[in-house]
Short mmCIF file of C-alpha atoms (C1' of nucleotides) in Angstrom, two decimals:
data_model
loop_
_atom_site.label_atom_id
_atom_site.label_comp_id
_atom_site.label_asym_id
_atom_site.label_seq_id
_atom_site.Cartn_x
_atom_site.Cartn_y
_atom_site.Cartn_z
CA MET G 15 54.43 35.39 -28.81
CA THR G 16 55.20 32.48 -30.83
CA LYS G 17 59.00 31.72 -29.91
CA ASN G 18 59.82 28.29 -30.84
CA THR G 19 60.92 27.85 -34.73
CA PHE G 20 58.80 24.98 -35.13
CA ASP G 21 56.16 27.07 -34.17
CA ARG G 22 56.96 29.55 -36.42
CA ILE G 23 57.29 27.26 -39.28
CA TYR G 24 53.75 25.72 -38.33
CA GLU G 25 52.00 29.01 -38.95
CA THR G 26 53.99 30.31 -41.89
CA LEU G 27 52.95 26.72 -43.40
CA LYS G 28 48.96 27.08 -41.99
CA ASP G 29 48.78 30.43 -43.19
CA ARG G 30 50.00 29.67 -46.67
CA ILE G 31 47.83 26.60 -47.21
CA LEU G 32 44.79 28.28 -46.27
CA LYS G 33 45.79 31.18 -48.21
CA GLY G 34 45.76 28.73 -50.93
CA ALA G 35 49.78 29.00 -51.89
CA TYR G 36 50.31 25.27 -52.12
CA SER G 37 47.09 24.02 -53.32
CA ILE G 38 47.50 23.48 -57.09
CA LYS G 39 50.19 20.43 -56.80
CA MET G 40 48.35 19.67 -53.72
CA ARG G 41 51.81 19.35 -51.87
CA LEU G 42 53.86 20.77 -49.47
CA PRO G 43 57.76 21.65 -50.29
CA ILE G 44 59.95 18.56 -49.36
CA GLU G 45 61.53 18.54 -46.16
CA ASP G 46 65.01 19.54 -47.42
CA ASP G 47 63.58 22.56 -49.16
CA LEU G 48 62.00 23.74 -46.10
CA ILE G 49 65.20 22.97 -43.94
CA LYS G 50 66.50 25.39 -46.44
CA GLU G 51 64.00 27.83 -46.66
CA PHE G 52 63.73 28.28 -43.14
CA ASP G 53 67.65 27.53 -42.24
CA THR G 54 66.76 25.21 -39.63
CA SER G 55 66.93 21.26 -38.81
CA ARG G 56 65.13 18.74 -39.43
CA TYR G 57 63.68 18.41 -36.26
CA ALA G 58 61.53 21.48 -36.57
CA VAL G 59 60.26 21.23 -39.79
CA ARG G 60 59.24 17.52 -38.87
CA LYS G 61 57.48 18.77 -36.20
CA ALA G 62 55.83 21.74 -37.65
CA ILE G 63 54.35 19.31 -39.95
CA LYS G 64 53.07 16.88 -37.42
CA GLN G 65 51.39 19.42 -36.04
CA LEU G 66 49.51 20.61 -39.55
CA ALA G 67 48.49 16.95 -39.81
CA ASP G 68 46.89 16.83 -36.35
CA GLU G 69 45.02 19.20 -37.57
CA GLY G 70 43.81 17.50 -40.43
CA LEU G 71 45.56 20.35 -43.26
CA VAL G 72 48.12 17.32 -44.55
CA TYR G 73 49.13 13.90 -44.58
CA SER G 74 52.27 12.80 -44.87
CA VAL G 75 53.23 9.46 -47.64
CA LYS G 76 56.78 7.87 -46.62
CA GLY G 77 58.23 8.16 -50.26
CA ARG G 78 55.84 10.65 -51.96
CA GLY G 79 55.61 13.83 -49.52
CA VAL G 80 53.47 15.43 -47.84
CA VAL G 81 49.92 15.81 -49.44
CA LEU G 82 47.43 18.63 -48.61
CA LEU G 83 43.57 17.74 -47.90
CA GLU G 84 41.23 19.37 -49.96
CA HIS G 85 39.27 21.54 -48.29
CA THR G 86 36.35 23.82 -49.26
CA PRO G 87 34.13 26.30 -47.33
CA GLN G 88 31.78 23.66 -46.19
CA THR G 89 34.46 21.40 -45.17
CA GLN G 90 36.51 24.18 -43.19
CA GLN G 91 33.95 23.43 -40.29
CA PHE G 92 35.16 19.77 -39.74
CA ASN G 93 38.83 21.62 -38.89
CA LEU G 94 39.73 21.16 -35.29
CA SER G 95 39.30 24.09 -33.49
CA LEU G 96 42.56 23.62 -30.86
CA GLY G 97 42.55 24.98 -27.65
CA GLN G 98 38.75 25.42 -26.65
CA LEU G 99 39.29 23.65 -23.31
CA SER G 100 36.08 24.49 -21.60
CA GLY G 101 33.69 23.42 -23.45
CA ILE G 102 30.89 23.53 -26.02
CA LYS G 103 30.99 25.21 -29.66
CA ALA G 104 28.09 26.66 -30.71
CA MET G 105 26.88 25.55 -34.10
CA ASN G 106 27.30 29.11 -35.72
CA ALA G 107 30.71 30.30 -33.57
CA ASP G 108 30.51 33.36 -35.87
CA ARG G 109 27.28 35.12 -34.60
CA GLN G 110 27.38 36.95 -31.43
CA LEU G 111 26.34 35.32 -28.58
CA ASP G 112 25.00 36.56 -25.42
CA TYR G 113 26.01 34.62 -22.47
CA ARG G 114 24.52 34.05 -18.88
CA THR G 115 24.47 31.12 -16.52
CA ASP G 116 22.09 30.89 -13.75
CA VAL G 117 23.26 28.90 -10.73
CA VAL G 118 20.26 26.69 -9.87
CA SER G 119 21.72 24.32 -7.50
CA PHE G 120 25.04 24.83 -5.10
CA LYS G 121 25.92 22.22 -2.80
CA GLN G 122 28.44 20.36 -1.07
CA VAL G 123 28.39 16.58 -0.03
CA ILE G 124 30.32 13.34 0.92
CA VAL G 125 30.42 10.93 -2.24
CA ASP G 126 28.84 7.99 -0.89
CA ALA G 127 28.80 4.78 -3.54
CA ASP G 128 26.29 5.40 -5.64
CA LEU G 129 28.14 9.10 -6.85
CA SER G 130 31.61 6.86 -6.66
CA GLU G 131 30.21 4.69 -9.24
CA ARG G 132 29.19 7.21 -11.55
CA THR G 133 31.79 9.99 -10.88
CA ALA G 134 35.01 7.69 -10.23
CA PHE G 135 35.55 9.46 -7.26
CA GLU G 136 36.21 8.03 -4.15
CA ILE G 137 33.77 7.26 -1.59
CA GLY G 138 33.99 9.77 1.75
CA ILE G 139 35.73 12.51 0.29
CA PRO G 140 33.92 15.75 0.18
CA VAL G 141 32.95 17.47 -3.36
CA TYR G 142 30.87 20.63 -4.82
CA ALA G 143 28.03 19.46 -6.40
CA ILE G 144 26.72 22.15 -8.79
CA GLN G 145 24.18 22.57 -11.47
CA ARG G 146 23.87 25.67 -13.66
CA VAL G 147 22.06 26.79 -16.54
CA ARG G 148 23.45 28.12 -19.45
CA LEU G 149 21.86 30.84 -21.26
CA PHE G 150 22.66 31.66 -25.04
CA ASN G 151 20.87 34.81 -26.35
CA GLY G 152 18.63 34.03 -23.60
CA HIS G 153 17.92 30.53 -24.32
CA ARG G 154 18.04 27.87 -21.81
CA ASN G 155 20.54 25.53 -24.13
CA VAL G 156 22.43 23.62 -21.52
CA ILE G 157 22.55 22.59 -18.27
CA ASP G 158 26.21 21.77 -16.60
CA ILE G 159 25.92 19.20 -13.29
CA ASN G 160 29.58 19.24 -12.07
CA TYR G 161 30.96 17.73 -8.79
CA PHE G 162 34.24 19.07 -8.10
CA ASN G 163 36.69 17.57 -5.47
CA ALA G 164 36.96 19.94 -2.69
CA GLN G 165 40.18 18.64 -1.40
CA LEU G 166 42.24 19.21 -4.91
CA VAL G 167 40.12 22.54 -6.13
CA PRO G 168 38.85 23.91 -2.76
CA GLY G 169 37.06 27.17 -1.94
CA ILE G 170 34.54 27.23 -5.05
CA THR G 171 31.42 29.54 -4.55
CA ALA G 172 28.06 29.91 -5.63
CA ASP G 173 29.36 33.51 -6.76
CA ILE G 174 32.39 32.04 -8.54
CA ALA G 175 30.09 29.28 -10.11
CA ARG G 176 28.52 32.21 -11.70
CA GLN G 177 31.28 33.41 -13.17
CA SER G 178 33.90 30.79 -14.10
CA ILE G 179 34.83 28.28 -12.11
CA TYR G 180 37.76 27.09 -14.72
CA HIS G 181 39.16 31.09 -14.46
CA TYR G 182 39.01 30.15 -10.72
CA ILE G 183 40.54 26.86 -10.54
CA GLN G 184 43.78 28.37 -13.04
CA ASP G 185 44.41 31.83 -11.62
CA ASP G 186 43.32 31.61 -8.15
CA LEU G 187 43.89 28.12 -7.24
CA HIS G 188 46.89 28.07 -9.63
CA VAL G 189 45.88 24.34 -10.42
CA LYS G 190 46.85 23.59 -14.25
CA ILE G 191 44.17 21.60 -16.07
CA ALA G 192 46.48 19.26 -17.92
CA VAL G 193 44.05 16.86 -19.57
CA VAL G 194 39.92 16.30 -20.11
CA LYS G 195 38.60 13.53 -21.27
CA ARG G 196 35.22 12.98 -22.90
CA MET G 197 32.43 11.14 -23.88
CA LEU G 198 29.80 12.09 -26.05
CA ARG G 199 26.28 10.58 -25.68
CA VAL G 200 22.82 10.72 -26.78
CA ASP G 201 20.17 10.32 -23.91
CA SER G 202 16.54 10.07 -23.62
CA VAL G 203 15.79 13.22 -21.27
CA ARG G 204 14.68 13.01 -17.72
CA LYS G 205 13.33 15.31 -15.21
CA THR G 206 15.93 17.95 -14.64
CA ASP G 207 16.52 18.42 -18.45
CA LEU G 208 12.57 19.06 -18.52
CA LYS G 209 12.63 21.16 -15.88
CA TYR G 210 15.78 23.67 -16.86
CA LEU G 211 15.74 23.09 -20.88
CA GLU G 212 14.02 24.99 -23.56
CA LEU G 213 13.56 21.27 -25.68
CA GLY G 214 10.63 22.25 -27.38
CA ASP G 215 9.17 18.99 -28.46
CA ASN G 216 12.71 17.10 -28.70
CA ASN G 217 12.55 14.64 -26.16
CA CYS G 218 16.07 13.64 -25.95
CA VAL G 219 19.60 15.83 -24.88
CA GLY G 220 22.88 15.33 -26.05
CA ASN G 221 25.03 14.44 -22.88
CA MET G 222 28.97 15.16 -22.95
CA ILE G 223 30.52 13.57 -20.14
CA SER G 224 33.72 15.36 -19.15
CA ILE G 225 36.45 14.52 -16.64
CA ALA G 226 39.53 16.36 -15.67
CA PHE G 227 42.93 15.98 -14.98
CA ASN G 228 45.21 18.30 -13.13
CA ASP G 229 49.20 17.84 -13.76
CA THR G 230 49.72 15.51 -11.23
CA GLY G 231 47.47 13.19 -12.57
CA ARG G 232 44.69 13.39 -10.17
CA GLN G 233 40.98 13.58 -11.77
CA PHE G 234 39.76 16.86 -10.20
CA GLU G 235 36.35 17.20 -12.03
CA TYR G 236 33.24 14.98 -13.14
CA THR G 237 30.99 16.96 -15.39
CA GLU G 238 27.95 16.25 -17.70
CA SER G 239 27.02 18.57 -19.79
CA HIS G 240 23.19 18.10 -21.06
CA PHE G 241 22.36 20.33 -24.15
CA ILE G 242 19.33 21.05 -26.63
CA PRO G 243 19.35 19.42 -30.10
CA ASN G 244 20.17 21.27 -33.12
CA GLU G 245 22.01 23.49 -31.79
CA PHE G 246 25.95 22.55 -31.14
CA VAL G 247 28.44 20.12 -32.64
CA PHE G 248 31.45 18.25 -32.14
CA THR G 249 34.26 17.61 -34.39
CA GLN G 250 36.92 14.82 -33.93
CA LEU G 251 39.67 13.24 -36.57
CA ILE G 252 40.71 10.15 -37.22
CA ARG G 253 44.14 9.07 -38.86
CA ASN G 254 45.99 6.16 -40.34
CA MET K 16 54.44 -7.65 -35.47
CA THR K 17 55.58 -4.44 -34.01
CA LYS K 18 58.98 -3.90 -35.31
CA ASN K 19 59.75 -0.68 -34.03
CA THR K 20 61.79 0.33 -30.83
CA PHE K 21 59.44 2.76 -30.18
CA ASP K 22 56.63 0.23 -30.57
CA ARG K 23 58.07 -2.34 -28.08
CA ILE K 24 58.94 0.28 -25.73
CA TYR K 25 55.30 1.80 -25.76
CA GLU K 26 53.87 -1.54 -26.00
CA THR K 27 55.83 -2.41 -22.45
CA LEU K 28 55.49 0.89 -20.54
CA LYS K 29 51.15 0.34 -21.54
CA ASP K 30 51.05 -3.02 -20.55
CA ARG K 31 53.13 -1.78 -16.90
CA ILE K 32 50.86 1.32 -16.75
CA LEU K 33 47.58 -1.16 -17.13
CA LYS K 34 48.99 -3.57 -14.63
CA GLY K 35 49.57 -0.84 -11.79
CA ALA K 36 53.45 -1.46 -11.82
CA TYR K 37 53.58 2.40 -11.56
CA SER K 38 50.86 3.18 -9.50
CA ILE K 39 52.38 3.67 -6.22
CA LYS K 40 54.91 6.69 -6.73
CA MET K 41 52.10 8.21 -9.90
CA ARG K 42 55.46 8.42 -12.05
CA LEU K 43 56.89 6.99 -14.94
CA PRO K 44 60.87 6.45 -14.79
CA ILE K 45 62.86 9.36 -15.81
CA GLU K 46 64.02 9.10 -19.72
CA ASP K 47 67.41 8.77 -18.63
CA ASP K 48 66.34 5.26 -16.99
CA LEU K 49 64.53 4.22 -19.90
CA ILE K 50 67.19 4.99 -22.56
CA LYS K 51 69.06 2.50 -20.11
CA GLU K 52 66.66 0.26 -19.49
CA PHE K 53 65.59 -0.16 -23.21
CA ASP K 54 69.18 0.51 -24.27
CA THR K 55 68.26 2.68 -27.11
CA SER K 56 68.23 6.59 -27.64
CA ARG K 57 66.27 9.24 -26.32
CA TYR K 58 64.40 9.49 -30.01
CA ALA K 59 62.49 6.21 -29.37
CA VAL K 60 61.55 6.64 -25.64
CA ARG K 61 60.20 10.19 -26.31
CA LYS K 62 58.51 9.00 -28.95
CA ALA K 63 56.89 5.81 -26.88
CA ILE K 64 55.91 8.49 -24.33
CA LYS K 65 54.13 10.71 -26.45
CA GLN K 66 51.75 7.79 -28.11
CA LEU K 67 51.03 6.82 -24.35
CA ALA K 68 50.25 10.84 -23.64
CA ASP K 69 48.01 10.69 -26.85
CA GLU K 70 46.14 7.93 -25.54
CA GLY K 71 45.27 9.75 -22.27
CA LEU K 72 47.37 7.16 -19.96
CA VAL K 73 50.07 9.94 -18.78
CA TYR K 74 50.65 13.27 -19.12
CA SER K 75 54.25 14.75 -19.38
CA VAL K 76 55.14 18.22 -16.99
CA LYS K 77 58.61 19.72 -17.81
CA GLY K 78 60.84 20.23 -14.72
CA ARG K 79 59.44 17.57 -13.32
CA GLY K 80 58.83 13.92 -14.94
CA VAL K 81 55.72 11.90 -16.46
CA VAL K 82 52.91 11.63 -14.42
CA LEU K 83 50.05 8.75 -14.64
CA LEU K 84 46.60 10.15 -15.18
CA GLU K 85 44.18 8.37 -12.25
CA HIS K 86 42.30 5.59 -14.02
CA THR K 87 39.50 3.29 -12.29
CA PRO K 88 37.26 0.55 -13.38
CA GLN K 89 34.45 3.29 -14.61
CA THR K 90 37.17 5.73 -16.22
CA GLN K 91 38.69 3.42 -18.32
CA GLN K 92 36.25 3.69 -20.82
CA PHE K 93 37.30 7.02 -21.38
CA ASN K 94 40.50 6.16 -23.00
CA LEU K 95 40.54 6.19 -26.46
CA SER K 96 40.12 3.22 -28.72
CA LEU K 97 43.04 3.79 -31.32
CA GLY K 98 42.24 2.31 -34.61
CA GLN K 99 38.93 1.89 -34.95
CA LEU K 100 38.18 3.45 -38.38
CA SER K 101 35.16 2.17 -39.52
CA GLY K 102 32.44 3.69 -36.90
CA ILE K 103 30.71 3.95 -34.01
CA LYS K 104 31.17 1.47 -30.98
CA ALA K 105 28.28 0.42 -28.95
CA MET K 106 28.14 1.17 -25.32
CA ASN K 107 28.72 -1.85 -24.23
CA ALA K 108 31.55 -3.37 -26.80
CA ASP K 109 31.99 -6.03 -24.94
CA ARG K 110 28.87 -8.01 -24.96
CA GLN K 111 28.36 -9.69 -28.21
CA LEU K 112 27.04 -8.55 -30.78
CA ASP K 113 25.04 -10.05 -33.85
CA TYR K 114 25.33 -7.64 -36.66
CA ARG K 115 23.57 -6.95 -39.89
CA THR K 116 23.29 -4.66 -42.77
CA ASP K 117 20.17 -4.09 -45.08
CA VAL K 118 20.73 -2.04 -48.14
CA VAL K 119 17.24 0.06 -48.67
CA SER K 120 18.33 2.45 -51.08
CA PHE K 121 21.29 1.88 -54.07
CA LYS K 122 21.68 4.72 -56.52
CA GLN K 123 24.30 6.18 -58.80
CA VAL K 124 23.62 10.54 -59.51
CA ILE K 125 25.29 13.50 -60.49
CA VAL K 126 25.79 15.76 -57.87
CA ASP K 127 23.89 18.65 -58.41
CA ALA K 128 24.10 22.19 -56.31
CA ASP K 129 21.96 21.55 -53.13
CA LEU K 130 23.88 17.61 -52.72
CA SER K 131 27.44 19.55 -53.24
CA GLU K 132 26.23 22.12 -50.48
CA ARG K 133 25.83 19.55 -48.24
CA THR K 134 28.97 17.29 -49.22
CA ALA K 135 31.44 19.27 -50.56
CA PHE K 136 31.85 17.43 -53.55
CA GLU K 137 31.38 19.27 -56.95
CA ILE K 138 28.63 19.90 -59.28
CA GLY K 139 28.33 17.38 -62.04
CA ILE K 140 30.98 13.98 -61.16
CA PRO K 141 28.67 11.09 -60.31
CA VAL K 142 28.30 9.59 -56.80
CA TYR K 143 26.68 6.65 -55.39
CA ALA K 144 23.60 7.01 -53.16
CA ILE K 145 23.86 4.57 -50.62
CA GLN K 146 21.51 3.71 -47.52
CA ARG K 147 22.19 1.31 -45.68
CA VAL K 148 20.10 0.57 -41.92
CA ARG K 149 22.20 -1.53 -39.72
CA LEU K 150 21.10 -4.28 -37.18
CA PHE K 151 22.26 -5.09 -33.71
CA ASN K 152 20.83 -8.08 -32.41
CA GLY K 153 18.09 -7.63 -34.67
CA HIS K 154 17.19 -3.77 -33.47
CA ARG K 155 17.10 -1.22 -36.23
CA ASN K 156 19.83 0.93 -34.63
CA VAL K 157 21.20 2.85 -37.19
CA ILE K 158 21.05 4.22 -40.53
CA ASP K 159 24.11 5.15 -42.91
CA ILE K 160 23.53 7.68 -45.72
CA ASN K 161 26.37 7.35 -47.80
CA TYR K 162 27.83 9.41 -50.66
CA PHE K 163 30.75 8.07 -52.60
CA ASN K 164 32.85 9.66 -55.68
CA ALA K 165 32.43 7.13 -58.06
CA GLN K 166 35.40 8.80 -59.79
CA LEU K 167 37.57 7.93 -56.75
CA VAL K 168 35.99 4.86 -55.43
CA PRO K 169 34.51 3.03 -58.67
CA GLY K 170 32.52 -0.24 -58.98
CA ILE K 171 30.63 0.14 -56.14
CA THR K 172 27.71 -2.22 -56.00
CA ALA K 173 24.67 -3.14 -53.77
CA ASP K 174 26.05 -6.62 -53.10
CA ILE K 175 29.45 -4.89 -52.02
CA ALA K 176 27.12 -2.15 -50.01
CA ARG K 177 25.68 -5.33 -48.10
CA GLN K 178 29.08 -6.57 -47.21
CA SER K 179 31.75 -3.84 -46.55
CA ILE K 180 32.23 -1.04 -48.90
CA TYR K 181 35.66 -0.21 -46.58
CA HIS K 182 37.13 -3.59 -47.18
CA TYR K 183 36.18 -2.98 -51.03
CA ILE K 184 37.76 0.29 -51.29
CA GLN K 185 40.95 -0.70 -49.39
CA ASP K 186 41.55 -4.25 -50.46
CA ASP K 187 40.40 -4.46 -53.93
CA LEU K 188 40.99 -0.87 -54.77
CA HIS K 189 43.77 -0.11 -53.10
CA VAL K 190 42.92 3.13 -52.02
CA LYS K 191 44.23 4.08 -48.78
CA ILE K 192 41.72 5.72 -46.46
CA ALA K 193 44.33 8.24 -44.94
CA VAL K 194 42.18 10.70 -42.72
CA VAL K 195 38.41 10.86 -41.63
CA LYS K 196 36.92 13.95 -40.38
CA ARG K 197 33.78 13.91 -38.09
CA MET K 198 31.09 16.23 -36.56
CA LEU K 199 28.74 15.16 -34.45
CA ARG K 200 25.22 16.39 -33.57
CA VAL K 201 22.14 15.23 -32.25
CA ASP K 202 18.99 16.13 -34.48
CA SER K 203 15.18 15.88 -34.62
CA VAL K 204 14.17 13.10 -36.37
CA ARG K 205 13.55 13.65 -40.09
CA LYS K 206 10.94 11.53 -42.12
CA THR K 207 13.73 8.95 -42.98
CA ASP K 208 14.73 8.26 -39.49
CA LEU K 209 11.23 7.21 -38.58
CA LYS K 210 11.08 4.66 -41.11
CA TYR K 211 13.49 2.98 -40.37
CA LEU K 212 14.97 3.14 -36.87
CA GLU K 213 13.46 1.90 -33.62
CA LEU K 214 12.93 4.83 -32.37
CA GLY K 215 10.95 3.96 -29.13
CA ASP K 216 9.32 7.19 -27.93
CA ASN K 217 12.59 8.84 -28.77
CA ASN K 218 12.21 11.86 -31.47
CA CYS K 219 15.84 12.83 -32.09
CA VAL K 220 18.56 10.92 -33.34
CA GLY K 221 22.61 11.29 -33.26
CA ASN K 222 24.32 12.29 -36.21
CA MET K 223 27.77 11.73 -37.11
CA ILE K 224 28.53 13.28 -40.37
CA SER K 225 32.05 11.80 -41.47
CA ILE K 226 33.98 12.96 -44.50
CA ALA K 227 37.13 10.83 -45.35
CA PHE K 228 40.11 11.38 -47.04
CA ASN K 229 42.59 9.07 -49.63
CA ASP K 230 46.20 9.34 -49.31
CA THR K 231 46.27 11.81 -51.94
CA GLY K 232 44.38 14.31 -50.35
CA ARG K 233 40.75 13.72 -52.19
CA GLN K 234 37.55 13.35 -50.40
CA PHE K 235 35.97 10.45 -51.36
CA GLU K 236 33.38 10.02 -48.90
CA TYR K 237 30.17 12.01 -47.46
CA THR K 238 28.59 10.18 -44.89
CA GLU K 239 25.83 10.83 -42.34
CA SER K 240 24.71 7.92 -39.62
CA HIS K 241 21.83 8.51 -37.93
CA PHE K 242 21.90 6.58 -34.47
CA ILE K 243 19.22 6.04 -32.08
CA PRO K 244 19.89 7.11 -28.63
CA ASN K 245 21.14 5.83 -25.08
CA GLU K 246 23.03 3.28 -27.25
CA PHE K 247 26.54 4.80 -28.57
CA VAL K 248 29.36 6.85 -27.25
CA PHE K 249 32.05 8.85 -28.60
CA THR K 250 35.33 9.66 -26.81
CA GLN K 251 37.26 12.75 -27.10
CA LEU K 252 40.89 13.38 -25.08
CA ILE K 253 41.45 17.45 -25.00
CA ARG K 254 45.16 18.42 -23.85
CA ASN K 255 46.77 21.35 -22.41
"C1'" DG F 11 67.30 3.98 -59.33
"C1'" DA F 12 66.18 8.39 -57.38
"C1'" DG F 13 63.72 10.82 -53.94
"C1'" DT F 14 61.02 10.99 -50.30
"C1'" DG F 15 59.30 10.50 -45.57
"C1'" DG F 16 60.63 7.26 -41.26
"C1'" DT F 17 63.13 5.78 -37.95
"C1'" DC F 18 67.29 6.03 -35.03
"C1'" DT F 19 71.81 7.48 -32.60
"C1'" DA F 20 74.72 11.15 -30.13
"C1'" DG F 21 75.02 14.78 -28.74
"C1'" DA F 22 74.40 20.44 -27.08
"C1'" DC F 23 71.84 24.22 -24.89
"C1'" DC F 24 67.12 25.78 -22.14
"C1'" DA F 25 63.48 25.87 -19.59
"C1'" DC F 26 60.92 24.66 -15.86
"C1'" DG F 27 60.04 22.32 -11.16
"C1'" DG F 28 61.25 21.69 -6.90
"C1'" DT F 29 65.01 21.83 -2.98
"C1'" DC V 20 70.98 24.70 -7.57
"C1'" DC V 21 69.98 20.00 -9.30
"C1'" DG V 22 66.93 16.89 -12.14
"C1'" DT V 23 63.79 17.06 -15.51
"C1'" DG V 24 61.65 17.17 -20.11
"C1'" DG V 25 61.86 20.10 -24.17
"C1'" DT V 26 63.66 21.64 -28.16
"C1'" DC V 27 67.22 21.66 -31.57
"C1'" DT V 28 71.20 20.16 -34.57
"C1'" DA V 29 73.86 17.09 -37.79
"C1'" DG V 30 74.18 13.43 -39.21
"C1'" DA V 31 73.04 7.93 -40.97
"C1'" DC V 32 70.38 4.06 -42.85
"C1'" DC V 33 65.43 2.36 -43.75
"C1'" DA V 34 60.89 1.83 -47.03
"C1'" DC V 35 58.69 3.11 -49.50
"C1'" DT V 36 56.69 5.71 -54.53
"C1'" DC V 37 57.33 6.49 -58.74
"C1'" DC V 38 59.37 6.28 -63.16
#
DNA sequence: GAGTGGTCTAGACCACGGT
DNA sequence: CCGTGGTCTAGACCACTCC
């Protein structure tokens, strides 16, 4: 349940925006009116508006008010889907997906100079090196190449990798996944991609490189997710 | 000049973090100490810390403090470079780039059903349809396919397109670029890509689709930037 | 000049983490 | 239990937009 004041305001306003309640004048009510309506302080109202702005629904202009950004069915897909931590969003997220994971490689290795250069893990520490093929509706669309710091997230097994490593990390190890940083690239295919992915005629892959941090600030994961063209999208919001 | 209190605090803290001043204990000073040090209120201190967290440098834990995220030379490149509104960041942003733009197509057209479906512009309005090849060190790395709403940003010419449309929009038209929403995909090549891009053996392109809004909330631009593999990166931050 | 959001202050209480 | 960041209140003044 959402119990915070600003959450309640945020949800109410978001609902109204998506329903088109404010669309005619393209403005949100001014802060003072929202304060009166929700019988609260400016803090909660402003925090709720901030959240709407973070999501790309509104934009605040000093001296004028809070403007709604135009949205159409097409441009809805540009809106950020918050909270999807673990990964990739299929292009048609609405259609039903049959999903399976094959663990094609599971090793525990010691970080050497090369691997350290790539993953930013310290030389000499033990890591789990895992390769998993992700099948969507039976198609080999993604290969995940994971390296997990075995000191920070110990006890991973091939069986856990077949299920969900993030589930294990959070629920069993009680390690909080605080921040994930990502880089996105387009790479020419390499041997592993050709071996495991259904690329068709394509000779490139998308490469999403993620590094994840726990709530003590330590990086416990380095992952490359190679995915086939034409199937996946990533969204981003830039504000002035 | 940065004149806000929280900007001053933010810059000072960021500087210290990057210099490693806090790295031993992996913590920022607690809020009360920062309030004393900068002789200010909690508001400014918290806003500065929020900004550091938005950038992926720190992470706040209720009850414990503000934790620094590990960073190494490799993982620095995951840090967001804020403020780069206009676009693509080359993989090696540090190396000197010779940069040129060729306008290969410049038209004014009326939006029909198909174009409306793609760009979310209303049927019947006039738009500028522009295609520009971007050369980096003489190499045709990017093709920009722009559609600008001619009512919201009138007066674009081929000459302006050769220079900088964003410069013209902001400085001459005084239109504020408030928000840009992006989608990133990997697409199989199409005819236009083959014609204009130096793809080598690659038969895919990266596709960055942007829609831009002015500060009245109107979408004035739809752009596809197709870019060659292996040269560009995008960064993203996900927080819990 | 009137109206609006942005910054800032000075407090209070709550929720969580660790001892 | 204490220390910490998160939420919340009630106000003040400033900077900007628009008329």
